[in-house]
Tab-separated table of C-alpha atoms in Angstrom:
chain	number	residue	atom	x	y	z
X	1	MET	CA	-0.027	18.204	-35.668
X	2	PHE	CA	-1.200	21.686	-35.360
X	3	THR	CA	-4.523	20.607	-34.069
X	4	PHE	CA	-2.762	18.826	-31.175
X	5	TRP	CA	-0.783	21.658	-30.412
X	6	ASN	CA	-3.393	24.311	-30.335
X	7	LYS	CA	-5.728	21.744	-28.401
X	8	TYR	CA	-3.281	21.525	-25.370
X	9	ASN	CA	-1.723	24.977	-25.910
X	10	VAL	CA	1.736	23.682	-26.596
X	11	LEU	CA	2.972	26.736	-28.802
X	12	TYR	CA	4.210	29.949	-27.087
X	13	GLU	CA	1.285	32.399	-26.737
X	14	HIS	CA	3.562	35.132	-28.115
X	15	GLN	CA	4.535	33.043	-31.341
X	16	TYR	CA	2.851	34.963	-34.046
X	17	GLY	CA	4.602	33.229	-37.154
X	18	PHE	CA	3.383	30.230	-38.952
X	19	ARG	CA	0.120	30.107	-37.284
X	20	SER	CA	-3.650	30.391	-38.184
X	21	HIS	CA	-5.257	33.589	-36.874
X	22	HIS	CA	-1.860	35.191	-36.184
X	23	SER	CA	-0.037	37.893	-38.166
X	24	THR	CA	2.535	40.531	-37.854
X	25	THR	CA	-0.087	43.139	-37.363
X	26	PHE	CA	-1.384	41.146	-34.114
X	27	ALA	CA	2.223	41.106	-33.133
X	28	LEU	CA	2.665	44.820	-33.810
X	29	ILE	CA	-0.515	45.677	-31.864
X	30	GLU	CA	0.235	43.550	-28.875
X	31	ILE	CA	3.991	44.829	-28.615
X	32	THR	CA	3.248	48.694	-28.816
X	33	ASP	CA	0.331	48.377	-26.397
X	34	TYR	CA	2.638	46.770	-23.851
X	35	ILE	CA	5.204	49.384	-24.361
X	36	TYR	CA	2.263	52.237	-23.907
X	37	LYS	CA	1.031	50.429	-20.866
X	38	SER	CA	4.425	49.966	-19.514
X	39	LEU	CA	5.368	54.122	-20.111
X	40	ASN	CA	1.838	54.884	-18.466
X	41	ASP	CA	2.852	53.091	-15.554
X	42	GLY	CA	6.023	55.076	-15.130
X	43	SER	CA	8.055	52.074	-16.250
X	44	TYR	CA	11.345	51.909	-18.481
X	45	VAL	CA	11.350	49.637	-21.312
X	46	ALA	CA	14.181	48.063	-23.171
X	47	GLY	CA	13.491	46.485	-26.863
X	48	ILE	CA	16.154	43.914	-27.562
X	49	TYR	CA	16.196	42.795	-31.120
X	50	LEU	CA	18.173	39.635	-31.735
X	51	ASP	CA	19.199	37.767	-34.805
X	52	ILE	CA	19.531	34.217	-34.885
X	53	GLN	CA	22.123	33.245	-37.431
X	54	LYS	CA	20.722	30.923	-40.120
X	55	ALA	CA	18.175	29.581	-37.667
X	56	PHE	CA	16.254	27.210	-40.168
X	57	ASP	CA	19.644	25.743	-41.204
X	58	SER	CA	21.041	25.314	-37.791
X	59	ILE	CA	18.448	23.111	-36.042
X	60	ASN	CA	20.018	20.137	-34.472
X	61	HIS	CA	18.099	17.012	-35.363
X	62	ASP	CA	18.851	15.095	-32.152
X	63	ILE	CA	17.739	18.081	-30.078
X	64	LEU	CA	14.461	18.548	-32.341
X	65	LEU	CA	13.618	14.779	-31.900
X	66	ASN	CA	14.060	15.180	-28.059
X	67	LYS	CA	11.494	17.903	-28.131
X	68	LEU	CA	9.085	16.163	-30.076
X	69	GLU	CA	9.400	13.415	-27.594
X	70	HIS	CA	8.832	15.740	-24.678
X	71	TYR	CA	5.894	17.251	-26.193
X	72	GLY	CA	4.093	13.939	-26.668
X	73	ILE	CA	5.222	12.630	-30.200
X	74	ARG	CA	6.484	9.154	-29.358
X	75	GLY	CA	6.435	5.607	-30.651
X	76	SER	CA	6.013	5.016	-34.347
X	77	VAL	CA	5.263	8.745	-34.987
X	78	LEU	CA	8.540	9.899	-33.583
X	79	ASN	CA	10.291	7.119	-35.647
X	80	TRP	CA	8.705	8.566	-38.638
X	81	PHE	CA	9.932	11.962	-38.035
X	82	GLN	CA	13.400	10.625	-37.467
X	83	SER	CA	13.452	8.877	-40.876
X	84	TYR	CA	12.001	12.107	-42.395
X	85	LEU	CA	14.971	14.066	-41.055
X	86	ASN	CA	17.900	11.540	-41.277
X	87	LYS	CA	19.828	10.995	-44.564
X	88	ARG	CA	18.557	13.941	-46.672
X	89	LYS	CA	20.854	14.885	-49.204
X	90	GLN	CA	21.557	18.084	-51.366
X	91	TYR	CA	23.605	19.431	-53.878
X	92	THR	CA	24.374	22.883	-55.787
X	93	GLU	CA	24.101	23.350	-59.551
X	94	ILE	CA	25.866	26.144	-61.181
X	95	ASN	CA	25.488	26.603	-65.004
X	96	GLY	CA	24.546	22.868	-65.499
X	97	ILE	CA	27.265	21.609	-63.259
X	98	LYS	CA	26.307	19.621	-60.301
X	99	SER	CA	28.312	19.270	-57.040
X	100	ASP	CA	28.503	15.921	-55.298
X	101	SER	CA	25.670	15.081	-52.866
X	102	GLU	CA	26.067	15.528	-49.259
X	103	TYR	CA	24.035	14.506	-46.266
X	104	ILE	CA	22.289	17.313	-44.473
X	105	SER	CA	23.328	16.876	-40.899
X	106	CYS	CA	21.284	19.836	-39.556
X	107	GLY	CA	18.304	22.103	-40.388
X	108	VAL	CA	14.884	21.607	-41.487
X	109	PRO	CA	13.614	21.032	-45.031
X	110	GLN	CA	12.466	24.473	-46.073
X	111	GLY	CA	9.753	24.767	-48.679
X	112	SER	CA	7.894	22.037	-46.798
X	113	SER	CA	4.938	21.910	-44.915
X	114	LEU	CA	6.435	20.498	-41.909
X	115	GLY	CA	9.721	22.794	-41.995
X	116	PRO	CA	7.848	25.564	-40.229
X	117	LEU	CA	6.237	23.496	-37.678
X	118	LEU	CA	9.129	21.675	-36.590
X	119	PHE	CA	10.990	24.886	-36.258
X	120	LEU	CA	8.326	26.534	-33.950
X	121	ILE	CA	8.723	23.351	-31.759
X	122	TYR	CA	12.351	23.768	-31.593
X	123	ILE	CA	12.232	27.307	-30.589
X	124	ASN	CA	9.089	26.911	-28.315
X	125	ASP	CA	10.862	26.609	-24.886
X	126	LEU	CA	13.269	30.060	-25.694
X	127	PRO	CA	10.866	32.156	-23.504
X	128	SER	CA	11.022	29.937	-20.509
X	129	ALA	CA	14.690	30.768	-20.218
X	130	CYS	CA	13.857	34.388	-19.514
X	131	CYS	CA	12.711	35.234	-16.111
X	132	ASN	CA	12.141	38.893	-16.284
X	133	SER	CA	11.220	39.602	-19.665
X	134	ILE	CA	8.490	38.960	-22.317
X	135	VAL	CA	9.869	37.347	-25.570
X	136	ARG	CA	7.906	38.163	-28.904
X	137	LEU	CA	8.484	35.574	-31.609
X	138	PHE	CA	7.735	35.664	-35.319
X	139	ALA	CA	9.241	32.421	-36.569
X	140	ASP	CA	12.912	33.276	-36.116
X	141	ASP	CA	12.675	36.811	-35.291
X	142	THR	CA	13.386	37.140	-31.819
X	143	ASN	CA	12.728	40.207	-29.645
X	144	GLN	CA	12.866	40.690	-25.828
X	145	PHE	CA	11.014	43.604	-23.996
X	146	VAL	CA	12.180	44.292	-20.459
X	147	LYS	CA	10.746	46.959	-18.161
X	148	GLY	CA	12.271	48.440	-14.866
X	149	ARG	CA	11.325	50.856	-12.501
X	150	ASN	CA	14.468	53.062	-12.913
X	151	ALA	CA	17.354	53.260	-15.706
X	152	SER	CA	19.994	51.443	-14.005
X	153	GLU	CA	17.421	48.450	-12.972
X	154	LEU	CA	16.277	48.321	-16.758
X	155	ILE	CA	20.025	48.115	-18.013
X	156	GLN	CA	20.992	45.305	-15.283
X	157	LEU	CA	17.851	43.297	-15.987
X	158	ALA	CA	18.471	43.734	-19.898
X	159	GLU	CA	21.786	42.342	-19.661
X	160	ARG	CA	20.827	39.418	-17.655
X	161	GLU	CA	18.023	38.705	-19.976
X	162	THR	CA	20.239	38.676	-23.202
X	163	ALA	CA	22.679	36.305	-21.006
X	164	ASN	CA	19.740	33.660	-20.477
X	165	VAL	CA	19.338	33.871	-24.348
X	166	LEU	CA	22.667	33.178	-24.932
X	167	ASN	CA	22.705	30.220	-22.707
X	168	TRP	CA	19.627	28.998	-24.323
X	169	CYS	CA	21.210	29.219	-27.848
X	170	THR	CA	24.313	27.581	-26.710
X	171	SER	CA	22.288	24.613	-25.228
X	172	ASN	CA	20.512	24.289	-28.363
X	173	LYS	CA	23.464	24.784	-30.698
X	174	LEU	CA	22.337	28.209	-32.214
X	175	SER	CA	23.966	31.269	-32.771
X	176	LEU	CA	23.392	34.937	-32.363
X	177	ASN	CA	24.298	37.401	-34.939
X	178	ILE	CA	25.794	40.433	-33.022
X	179	ASP	CA	26.185	42.729	-36.168
X	180	LYS	CA	22.300	42.662	-36.884
X	181	SER	CA	21.144	42.825	-33.285
X	182	ASN	CA	20.469	46.112	-31.370
X	183	PHE	CA	18.154	47.523	-28.759
X	184	SER	CA	16.218	50.450	-28.160
X	185	LEU	CA	15.064	52.348	-25.053
X	186	PHE	CA	11.733	53.886	-24.171
X	187	CYS	CA	11.386	56.201	-20.942
X	188	PRO	CA	8.349	57.932	-19.460
X	189	LEU	CA	10.097	61.174	-19.394
X	190	VAL	CA	11.593	63.025	-22.227
X	191	ASN	CA	14.982	64.165	-20.435
X	192	ASP	CA	16.493	60.932	-18.541
X	193	SER	CA	19.467	59.414	-17.801
X	194	LEU	CA	18.873	56.694	-20.415
X	195	ILE	CA	19.531	59.370	-23.201
X	196	ASP	CA	23.386	58.986	-22.432
X	197	ILE	CA	23.354	55.228	-22.846
X	198	LYS	CA	24.782	54.089	-26.293
X	199	GLU	CA	25.545	50.527	-25.712
X	200	MET	CA	24.765	47.495	-23.801
X	201	LYS	CA	27.281	44.860	-22.738
X	202	THR	CA	26.317	41.329	-23.279
X	203	PRO	CA	27.894	37.857	-23.023
X	204	PHE	CA	28.075	37.775	-26.714
X	205	GLY	CA	29.266	41.255	-27.563
X	206	VAL	CA	28.210	44.781	-27.364
X	207	LEU	CA	24.963	45.706	-28.722
X	208	SER	CA	24.435	49.100	-30.268
X	209	ARG	CA	21.452	51.475	-29.398
X	210	ALA	CA	19.217	52.542	-32.220
X	211	SER	CA	16.937	55.569	-32.195
X	212	PHE	CA	14.583	53.499	-34.350
X	213	VAL	CA	14.338	49.909	-35.678
X	214	LYS	CA	12.316	48.327	-38.178
X	215	TYR	CA	10.066	45.790	-36.365
X	216	LEU	CA	8.039	43.421	-38.670
X	217	GLY	CA	7.966	46.141	-41.589
X	218	VAL	CA	7.280	48.896	-39.262
X	219	TYR	CA	9.683	51.563	-38.173
X	220	ILE	CA	9.374	52.114	-34.269
X	221	GLU	CA	11.122	55.106	-32.882
X	222	GLU	CA	12.073	55.548	-29.305
X	223	SER	CA	9.733	58.629	-29.299
X	224	LEU	CA	6.842	56.512	-30.584
X	225	THR	CA	5.951	59.258	-32.989
X	226	TRP	CA	5.741	56.966	-36.013
X	227	LYS	CA	7.332	59.907	-38.079
X	228	LYS	CA	9.940	57.584	-39.575
X	229	HIS	CA	7.640	54.987	-40.988
X	230	ILE	CA	5.354	57.493	-42.170
X	231	GLU	CA	8.241	59.049	-43.903
X	232	PHE	CA	9.109	55.553	-45.177
X	233	MET	CA	5.623	55.190	-46.711
X	234	CYS	CA	5.799	58.543	-48.373
X	235	THR	CA	8.932	57.705	-50.016
X	236	LYS	CA	7.718	54.383	-51.353
X	237	ILE	CA	4.508	55.934	-52.861
X	238	LYS	CA	5.989	59.004	-54.188
X	239	LYS	CA	7.614	57.139	-56.904
X	240	PHE	CA	4.283	56.050	-58.206
X	241	CYS	CA	3.015	59.588	-58.889
X	242	GLY	CA	4.976	60.122	-61.994
X	243	ILE	CA	4.240	56.390	-63.473
X	244	PHE	CA	0.502	56.731	-62.758
X	245	TYR	CA	0.537	59.828	-64.659
X	246	LYS	CA	1.830	58.530	-67.671
X	247	ILE	CA	0.185	55.265	-67.920
X	248	ARG	CA	-3.292	56.505	-66.963
X	249	PHE	CA	-3.947	57.379	-70.466
X	250	LYS	CA	-3.107	53.855	-71.798
X	251	ILE	CA	-5.141	51.585	-69.545
X	252	PRO	CA	-8.670	51.438	-68.509
X	253	GLN	CA	-10.267	52.701	-65.158
X	254	LYS	CA	-10.737	49.335	-64.159
X	255	CYS	CA	-7.091	48.422	-64.253
X	256	LEU	CA	-5.958	51.712	-62.690
X	257	LYS	CA	-8.144	50.899	-59.656
X	258	THR	CA	-6.550	47.724	-59.590
X	259	LEU	CA	-3.058	49.087	-59.578
X	260	TYR	CA	-4.176	51.549	-56.772
X	261	TYR	CA	-5.091	48.503	-54.623
X	262	SER	CA	-2.254	46.399	-55.660
X	263	LEU	CA	0.521	49.048	-55.050
X	264	ILE	CA	-0.703	51.921	-52.884
X	265	TYR	CA	-3.327	50.570	-50.706
X	266	PRO	CA	-1.648	47.626	-48.874
X	267	THR	CA	1.398	49.990	-48.119
X	268	ILE	CA	-1.129	52.337	-46.149
X	269	LEU	CA	-3.196	49.713	-44.628
X	270	TYR	CA	-0.406	47.691	-43.206
X	271	GLY	CA	0.319	48.829	-39.626
X	272	ILE	CA	-2.358	51.580	-39.752
X	273	GLU	CA	-3.739	50.417	-36.387
X	274	ILE	CA	-0.407	51.512	-34.951
X	275	TYR	CA	1.203	54.351	-36.834
X	276	ALA	CA	-2.165	56.303	-37.663
X	277	SER	CA	-2.642	56.842	-33.957
X	278	THR	CA	-0.158	59.543	-34.041
X	279	LYS	CA	-0.653	63.344	-34.397
X	280	ILE	CA	-2.917	64.486	-37.569
X	281	ALA	CA	0.127	66.563	-38.230
X	282	TYR	CA	2.478	64.057	-38.810
X	283	LEU	CA	0.079	62.194	-41.053
X	284	ASP	CA	-0.794	65.205	-43.207
X	285	GLU	CA	1.966	64.323	-45.969
X	286	LEU	CA	0.962	60.973	-46.379
X	287	ILE	CA	-2.846	61.956	-46.471
X	288	LYS	CA	-1.860	64.818	-49.142
X	289	LEU	CA	0.119	62.075	-51.078
X	290	ASN	CA	-2.704	59.485	-51.106
X	291	ASN	CA	-5.234	62.354	-52.245
X	292	LYS	CA	-2.791	63.070	-55.208
X	293	ILE	CA	-2.643	59.587	-56.195
X	294	LEU	CA	-6.187	59.090	-56.251
X	295	ARG	CA	-6.689	62.499	-58.151
X	296	ILE	CA	-4.238	61.242	-60.711
X	297	LEU	CA	-5.905	57.879	-61.172
X	298	GLN	CA	-9.224	59.398	-61.489
X	299	PHE	CA	-8.291	62.329	-64.038
X	300	LYS	CA	-9.198	65.022	-61.304
X	301	ASP	CA	-8.042	68.569	-61.095
X	302	LYS	CA	-5.835	69.384	-58.023
X	303	ASN	CA	-8.349	71.592	-56.760
X	304	THR	CA	-11.199	68.868	-56.898
X	305	THR	CA	-12.366	68.525	-53.254
X	306	VAL	CA	-11.605	65.444	-51.159
X	307	GLN	CA	-15.469	64.257	-51.190
X	308	PHE	CA	-15.161	63.618	-54.816
X	309	ILE	CA	-12.017	61.646	-55.067
X	310	TYR	CA	-12.632	58.681	-52.716
X	311	ILE	CA	-14.978	56.774	-55.030
X	312	PHE	CA	-12.402	53.830	-55.149
X	313	SER	CA	-14.623	52.242	-52.062
X	314	THR	CA	-11.696	53.299	-49.762
X	315	LEU	CA	-11.397	55.832	-46.847
X	316	MET	CA	-9.373	58.501	-45.959
X	317	ILE	CA	-6.392	57.447	-43.543
X	318	PRO	CA	-7.988	58.744	-40.546
X	319	GLU	CA	-11.285	57.041	-41.178
X	320	LEU	CA	-9.486	53.775	-42.263
X	321	HIS	CA	-7.359	53.718	-39.096
X	322	SER	CA	-10.654	53.903	-37.174
X	323	PHE	CA	-12.472	51.323	-39.496
X	324	GLN	CA	-9.613	48.752	-38.699
X	325	LEU	CA	-9.829	49.265	-34.928
X	326	LEU	CA	-13.485	48.928	-35.275
X	327	LEU	CA	-13.061	45.460	-37.160
X	328	PHE	CA	-10.505	44.396	-34.567
X	329	ALA	CA	-13.042	45.487	-31.603
X	330	HIS	CA	-15.831	43.343	-33.575
X	331	LYS	CA	-13.566	40.360	-33.964
X	332	PHE	CA	-12.854	40.406	-30.121
X	333	LYS	CA	-16.547	40.377	-29.282
X	334	GLN	CA	-17.803	38.164	-31.902
X	335	CYS	CA	-15.176	36.031	-33.101
X	336	ARG	CA	-12.612	35.679	-30.410
X	337	ASN	CA	-11.584	32.244	-31.605
X	338	LEU	CA	-10.142	34.127	-34.523
X	339	LEU	CA	-7.446	36.279	-32.243
X	340	PRO	CA	-4.340	34.924	-30.882
X	341	ALA	CA	-4.444	33.807	-27.276
X	342	SER	CA	-2.644	36.770	-26.234
X	343	PHE	CA	-5.801	38.673	-27.036
X	344	THR	CA	-8.329	36.586	-24.943
X	345	ASN	CA	-8.430	39.289	-22.255
X	346	TYR	CA	-7.408	42.376	-24.248
X	347	PHE	CA	-10.692	44.346	-23.316
X	348	VAL	CA	-12.475	44.164	-20.170
X	349	LEU	CA	-16.033	45.074	-19.401
X	350	ASN	CA	-16.841	47.955	-17.154
X	351	THR	CA	-18.633	45.647	-14.857
X	352	GLU	CA	-15.660	43.602	-14.117
X	353	ILE	CA	-14.164	47.051	-12.958
X	354	HIS	CA	-17.069	48.311	-10.642
X	355	ASP	CA	-20.424	47.498	-9.539
X	356	TYR	CA	-22.217	50.698	-10.315
X	357	ASN	CA	-25.101	50.741	-12.514
X	358	THR	CA	-23.845	53.349	-15.135
X	359	ARG	CA	-24.889	53.696	-18.686
X	360	ASN	CA	-21.615	52.352	-19.960
X	361	LYS	CA	-21.392	49.340	-17.618
X	362	THR	CA	-21.686	46.999	-20.479
X	363	THR	CA	-19.070	48.679	-22.544
X	364	TYR	CA	-15.665	47.382	-23.008
X	365	MET	CA	-12.139	49.196	-21.684
């Protein structure tokens, strides 16, 4: 099934969930780059973060089967899917007491291999309902990004696009959770009329503005300084300082290294391509905290220089940031098939921009 969808490019290119060679990291890189480029062009950007209520449990079977048929699944294979979905039962058990079994009239079986795939097919045509915005999807995590030439145009487009999403949800028997939905505004100027906008009126209710949102595990501020996410990481890592200080005398060095790579390193590594592009002053607390953790685990004095504590085969955060970007660039040049389709033309050669015989004509921009 996945081979078929990928061969004919059936799945939406900005759907990053449940697909090989796709990840939240790629989604974060792509959308933040889109925001930066829009701001550099002088455009205003609205990020609208929508929550589809109980998305996996609300899939209508008849609509799903019609969509499968539309995408080329017909005949006995379509009948097989119909048999797979129909007449499924479930019950609830509490303290050994079971309820009566009832038929499941909607939703895809969760915990199965087909469940995520069927959901991707069901939501695949949502972006086609939006004419003036780009929709980014990670499974049921639905986010719209609209840009306009000025503040008034941006708000009008944003309200119109959210109405389009509502119409799609209504047609597909899904509902939006207004309490878990919000929006952020990004403007090219620090002081602008957008600063006074606190809410956005939509057909399904009033959306509140958030100065920062947690998008795929990373806090994105309207100022794009990444200070909120760095603060979040520091708070998460600090609690391990005292724990590591006490247990380091009781377990071998090899286990201490494993603890670092299990509890600290993943927190620092996730989204580093995004947040570590900020000013070094904003990273300072995180860098010092990481240094402290490494000194504790290696029984080093606080006056030990940095070059003697990075012996765990890791790098300082700025160098780790550069390393991850180099890995991404290498993958683009040498293994582009391992990247999402949205990154096919992410970089361009200088020769594609001009015909001059310069020293850097074969480098990427």
